[in-house]
């Protein structure tokens, strides 16, 4: 049974291939559960939207129940519901939103729409406490690579210093892994293969790191192509996959951490927070630690279980919004599959979408 105080916030995440539910109150994670449909997509080498949406339909209720059981709570203890409303796969987002609306309406509690990437940022607070104001945030995931200046996540606009111009870091890993003959998802496969390789074996390029380039923008399409061309040159012979994986991983980690630390130094920010699925990469974590230590910057990275998509991170944003006194979402809350990250709360409505059309 929940004790008096701030309400327990249920967070629901369904933007891609993980169905997540989490319960947070006053910045503390009470329980969470995740169901992944990754195995169903692996045979296709990537996420199939229709399969993902069907998996969410089957998994949503059991995942919420598991999260409640872990927390020792019941439905009656839920005081607010937060749900990812974008960005993500349209059908997948619709499943999560429909479930969240049903729960909020049935329980008579407020509903909050949450930006998926803000969830990744908030995930770190569940392990390390409130974010410093300001802090630098590097988001690295399958579809997003961004460098952000964050102040009050629940109240203030999020300032983009740089974003990916084409392939995100995670996309680069996935696509190159396929060329190397490694399984999907590519990020973990590249990381495993790299353990046996030489990171200096292949001189892969470091995109957008020249003096005249975008100082905080990212581009991994050229690196992906360079890796593919390198593999092609080994046609008819055994591909040294470990060396290729280690060299690719080193290039990605070098670019990400170099730009993030430079941004901290230029903007006088003392804390760097690295979040998103690629934050689980071992070389990204170790190189970030090394460079932050040398620069006198505090590094914060969520534990591995909170790096990938999960409901706990959405509940964390909902909890921040509730405690900040933010307005709940309207009843006609809709989804925005391509929503830019401007604020943590994301409350698009259907009529706005129709007016834009």
XYZ file of C-alpha atoms in Angstrom:
357
model
C 0.000 0.000 0.000
C 1.375 3.420 -0.960
C 2.077 5.840 1.870
C 0.778 9.438 1.949
C 2.733 12.109 0.048
C 3.384 12.559 -3.648
C 1.329 10.240 -5.841
C 2.712 7.051 -7.305
C 3.227 7.625 -11.034
C 2.806 4.750 -13.461
C 4.907 5.175 -16.604
C 4.169 3.339 -19.853
C 6.658 3.064 -22.726
C 5.799 1.518 -26.104
C 7.636 3.590 -28.718
C 9.501 0.735 -30.388
C 10.027 -2.935 -29.498
C 10.037 -2.809 -25.698
C 6.850 -2.679 -23.653
C 7.744 -1.057 -20.346
C 5.935 -0.138 -17.151
C 7.480 1.594 -14.166
C 6.334 3.069 -10.866
C 8.030 6.135 -9.384
C 7.276 8.360 -6.415
C 9.379 11.318 -5.236
C 12.213 10.361 -7.554
C 12.412 6.796 -6.258
C 11.886 3.750 -8.465
C 9.435 1.420 -6.761
C 9.188 -1.269 -9.417
C 9.387 -1.797 -13.163
C 9.077 -4.482 -15.808
C 9.940 -4.764 -19.499
C 8.851 -7.173 -22.225
C 10.849 -7.145 -25.450
C 9.784 -8.352 -28.881
C 13.409 -8.210 -30.084
C 13.582 -11.920 -30.882
C 10.590 -11.614 -33.211
C 12.337 -8.876 -35.202
C 15.813 -10.429 -35.316
C 15.040 -12.621 -38.325
C 14.243 -9.487 -40.343
C 17.363 -7.595 -39.294
C 15.360 -4.719 -37.818
C 12.131 -3.737 -36.114
C 8.935 -4.513 -38.055
C 6.305 -1.929 -36.949
C 3.276 -4.251 -37.242
C 4.964 -6.985 -35.204
C 5.970 -4.449 -32.562
C 2.437 -3.076 -32.246
C 0.912 -6.552 -31.853
C 3.520 -7.440 -29.230
C 2.599 -4.327 -27.229
C -1.065 -5.340 -27.275
C -0.207 -8.718 -25.756
C 2.392 -7.443 -23.279
C 0.997 -4.202 -21.867
C -1.320 -5.565 -19.169
C 1.081 -8.294 -17.944
C 3.949 -5.789 -17.777
C 1.897 -3.338 -15.682
C 0.923 -6.170 -13.351
C 4.538 -7.290 -12.980
C 5.662 -3.766 -12.147
C 2.936 -3.452 -9.510
C 3.848 -6.835 -8.030
C 7.527 -5.859 -7.807
C 6.561 -2.641 -6.023
C 4.092 -4.390 -3.723
C 1.334 -2.084 -4.932
C -2.118 -2.394 -6.472
C -3.933 -0.440 -9.159
C -5.622 1.582 -6.432
C -2.236 2.977 -5.374
C -1.603 4.662 -8.742
C -2.043 8.435 -8.498
C -1.060 9.488 -12.036
C -0.239 7.900 -15.393
C 2.525 9.027 -17.755
C 2.905 7.643 -21.272
C 5.257 8.083 -24.217
C 3.449 10.089 -26.906
C 6.418 10.412 -29.273
C 8.648 10.045 -31.079
C 8.413 6.415 -32.175
C 6.501 3.951 -34.315
C 2.941 5.167 -34.843
C 1.154 1.871 -34.183
C 3.329 1.083 -31.180
C 2.729 4.510 -29.637
C -1.036 4.161 -30.181
C -1.125 0.939 -28.163
C 0.627 2.514 -25.187
C -1.498 5.655 -25.303
C -4.751 3.688 -25.516
C -3.735 1.613 -22.497
C -2.652 4.672 -20.523
C -5.874 6.536 -21.285
C -7.936 3.551 -20.195
C -6.051 3.237 -16.919
C -6.140 6.970 -16.158
C -9.851 7.201 -16.941
C -10.736 4.053 -15.011
C -8.712 5.103 -11.959
C -9.801 8.749 -12.121
C -6.209 10.045 -12.124
C -4.383 12.622 -14.289
C -2.605 11.629 -17.494
C 0.678 13.089 -18.770
C 2.195 12.779 -22.237
C 5.975 12.396 -22.194
C 8.663 12.860 -24.830
C 10.555 9.589 -25.201
C 13.999 11.226 -25.217
C 13.227 13.232 -22.089
C 12.550 9.846 -20.519
C 16.094 8.752 -21.293
C 17.387 11.907 -19.621
C 15.246 11.354 -16.530
C 16.328 7.709 -16.258
C 19.590 8.859 -14.696
C 17.749 10.570 -11.815
C 16.475 7.185 -10.628
C 20.053 6.139 -9.906
C 21.916 9.361 -9.134
C 19.258 11.785 -7.910
C 18.187 15.175 -9.311
C 20.003 16.520 -12.345
C 22.339 19.465 -11.730
C 21.141 22.777 -13.197
C 22.624 23.077 -15.740
C 23.982 19.784 -17.072
C 25.127 18.551 -20.452
C 23.274 15.503 -21.794
C 24.498 13.242 -24.567
C 21.653 11.077 -25.887
C 22.863 8.134 -27.969
C 20.330 5.556 -29.116
C 19.229 3.584 -32.150
C 17.512 6.531 -33.796
C 18.852 9.587 -31.998
C 22.183 11.229 -31.247
C 21.900 14.648 -29.609
C 23.921 16.942 -27.391
C 21.653 18.929 -25.090
C 21.953 21.663 -22.490
C 19.417 20.841 -19.785
C 18.305 23.011 -16.873
C 15.037 22.178 -15.083
C 13.816 19.172 -17.058
C 10.195 19.552 -15.930
C 9.896 23.303 -16.527
C 12.502 24.665 -18.918
C 12.971 24.283 -22.674
C 15.703 21.861 -23.711
C 18.511 23.507 -25.696
C 19.921 21.505 -28.617
C 23.608 22.171 -29.202
C 23.868 19.472 -31.829
C 21.943 16.602 -33.400
C 22.636 13.861 -35.887
C 22.442 14.937 -39.520
C 21.862 11.424 -40.861
C 22.479 8.016 -39.255
C 22.509 7.995 -35.466
C 25.239 6.091 -33.621
C 22.945 3.140 -32.937
C 21.869 2.971 -36.583
C 25.519 2.899 -37.608
C 26.164 -0.065 -35.314
C 23.092 -1.937 -36.592
C 23.893 -1.432 -40.270
C 27.589 -2.215 -40.004
C 26.893 -5.292 -37.887
C 24.795 -6.668 -40.741
C 27.663 -6.065 -43.194
C 30.051 -7.805 -40.784
C 27.723 -10.807 -40.525
C 26.854 -10.092 -36.894
C 23.337 -10.548 -35.443
C 20.707 -7.903 -34.759
C 20.705 -5.776 -32.647
C 24.069 -4.575 -33.859
C 25.183 -2.508 -30.866
C 25.635 -5.360 -28.391
C 27.028 -7.599 -31.152
C 29.672 -5.017 -32.118
C 30.555 -4.557 -28.438
C 31.043 -8.300 -27.925
C 33.097 -8.762 -31.085
C 35.271 -5.748 -30.271
C 36.583 -7.357 -27.090
C 38.874 -9.586 -29.164
C 39.920 -6.893 -31.651
C 42.461 -4.096 -32.045
C 40.829 -0.640 -31.992
C 43.763 0.745 -33.987
C 43.643 -1.914 -36.724
C 41.513 0.138 -39.133
C 41.813 3.917 -39.540
C 38.111 4.676 -39.773
C 37.191 8.383 -40.164
C 35.941 10.633 -37.355
C 33.037 12.492 -38.999
C 32.447 16.209 -38.370
C 35.563 16.701 -36.246
C 37.392 19.180 -38.504
C 37.966 22.794 -37.415
C 35.355 24.076 -39.868
C 32.758 21.393 -39.179
C 29.664 21.672 -36.981
C 31.282 21.543 -33.499
C 28.426 19.637 -31.863
C 26.620 18.015 -34.773
C 26.912 14.308 -35.551
C 27.041 12.298 -38.758
C 27.636 8.556 -38.872
C 26.562 7.783 -42.434
C 30.083 8.255 -43.799
C 31.554 6.057 -41.086
C 29.000 3.364 -41.928
C 29.987 3.565 -45.589
C 33.706 3.433 -44.760
C 33.152 0.273 -42.730
C 31.160 -1.301 -45.577
C 33.907 -0.460 -48.090
C 36.534 -1.935 -45.769
C 34.526 -5.165 -45.566
C 34.174 -5.256 -49.367
C 37.942 -5.136 -49.762
C 38.110 -8.485 -47.956
C 35.849 -10.246 -50.467
C 36.931 -13.846 -50.948
C 38.889 -13.958 -47.688
C 38.064 -14.167 -44.027
C 36.911 -10.842 -42.643
C 38.775 -9.793 -39.464
C 35.494 -8.970 -37.745
C 36.950 -8.363 -34.288
C 39.385 -5.728 -35.564
C 36.673 -4.084 -37.665
C 34.257 -4.015 -34.743
C 36.852 -2.644 -32.323
C 37.951 0.057 -34.770
C 34.365 1.069 -35.558
C 33.439 1.207 -31.878
C 36.520 3.307 -31.151
C 35.600 5.793 -33.881
C 32.035 6.187 -32.599
C 33.121 6.520 -28.970
C 35.843 9.000 -29.904
C 33.457 11.316 -31.761
C 30.714 11.144 -29.121
C 32.913 11.766 -26.090
C 35.171 14.324 -27.768
C 32.240 16.561 -28.680
C 30.457 16.082 -25.356
C 33.472 17.023 -23.256
C 34.238 19.995 -25.519
C 30.653 21.229 -25.076
C 30.938 20.974 -21.290
C 34.189 22.947 -21.326
C 32.931 25.672 -23.668
C 29.652 26.168 -21.782
C 31.160 25.928 -18.297
C 29.069 22.895 -17.355
C 30.506 20.551 -14.748
C 28.336 17.462 -15.267
C 27.922 15.253 -18.326
C 25.036 12.771 -18.429
C 25.234 10.039 -21.082
C 21.932 8.232 -21.738
C 20.188 6.025 -24.294
C 20.785 2.506 -25.537
C 24.296 3.194 -26.860
C 25.248 4.458 -23.385
C 25.408 0.741 -22.548
C 28.377 0.356 -24.921
C 31.465 -0.505 -22.920
C 33.880 1.684 -24.904
C 31.593 4.706 -24.890
C 31.372 4.414 -21.102
C 35.099 3.873 -20.509
C 36.272 6.634 -22.866
C 33.733 9.049 -21.388
C 35.056 8.235 -17.907
C 38.650 8.785 -19.022
C 38.025 12.096 -20.767
C 35.722 13.481 -18.083
C 38.250 12.630 -15.394
C 41.012 14.481 -17.261
C 38.735 17.500 -17.822
C 37.477 17.609 -14.221
C 33.906 16.864 -15.298
C 31.498 14.713 -13.311
C 30.152 11.858 -15.450
C 26.737 10.306 -14.838
C 25.549 7.227 -16.740
C 22.430 5.224 -15.775
C 22.845 1.537 -14.937
C 22.580 -0.786 -17.915
C 19.001 -1.820 -17.106
C 17.853 1.812 -17.465
C 19.805 2.663 -20.643
C 17.498 0.863 -23.042
C 13.790 1.729 -23.404
C 11.766 1.151 -20.230
C 8.696 2.394 -18.404
C 10.647 3.558 -15.359
C 12.140 6.459 -17.289
C 8.684 7.606 -18.431
C 7.405 7.367 -14.859
C 10.417 9.440 -13.769
C 9.389 12.271 -16.109
C 5.781 11.975 -14.971
C 6.909 12.207 -11.353
C 8.920 15.363 -12.118
C 5.939 16.911 -13.918
C 3.561 16.114 -11.056
C 5.900 17.586 -8.458
C 6.450 20.689 -10.633
C 2.696 21.285 -10.772
C 2.505 20.787 -14.534
C -0.898 20.700 -16.205
C -2.126 17.186 -17.050
C -2.749 16.250 -20.665
C -6.134 16.932 -22.260
C -8.558 14.076 -22.868
C -7.886 14.211 -26.615
C -4.163 13.604 -26.136
C -2.699 12.134 -29.307
C 0.684 10.867 -30.505
C 3.406 12.603 -32.505
C 5.672 9.953 -34.076
C 8.262 12.520 -35.187
C 8.068 14.974 -32.278
C 11.121 17.217 -31.797
C 12.524 17.371 -28.276
C 11.605 20.796 -26.915
C 10.078 20.057 -23.509
C 9.788 16.923 -21.375
C 5.993 17.051 -21.527
C 4.528 16.199 -24.932
C 0.779 16.807 -25.196
C -0.169 16.819 -28.892
C -3.899 16.609 -29.608
C -5.750 15.141 -32.572
C -7.366 18.398 -33.641
C -3.927 20.066 -33.943
C -2.809 17.303 -36.267
C -5.942 17.766 -38.407
C -5.439 21.516 -38.579
C -1.848 21.048 -39.717
C -3.028 18.660 -42.471
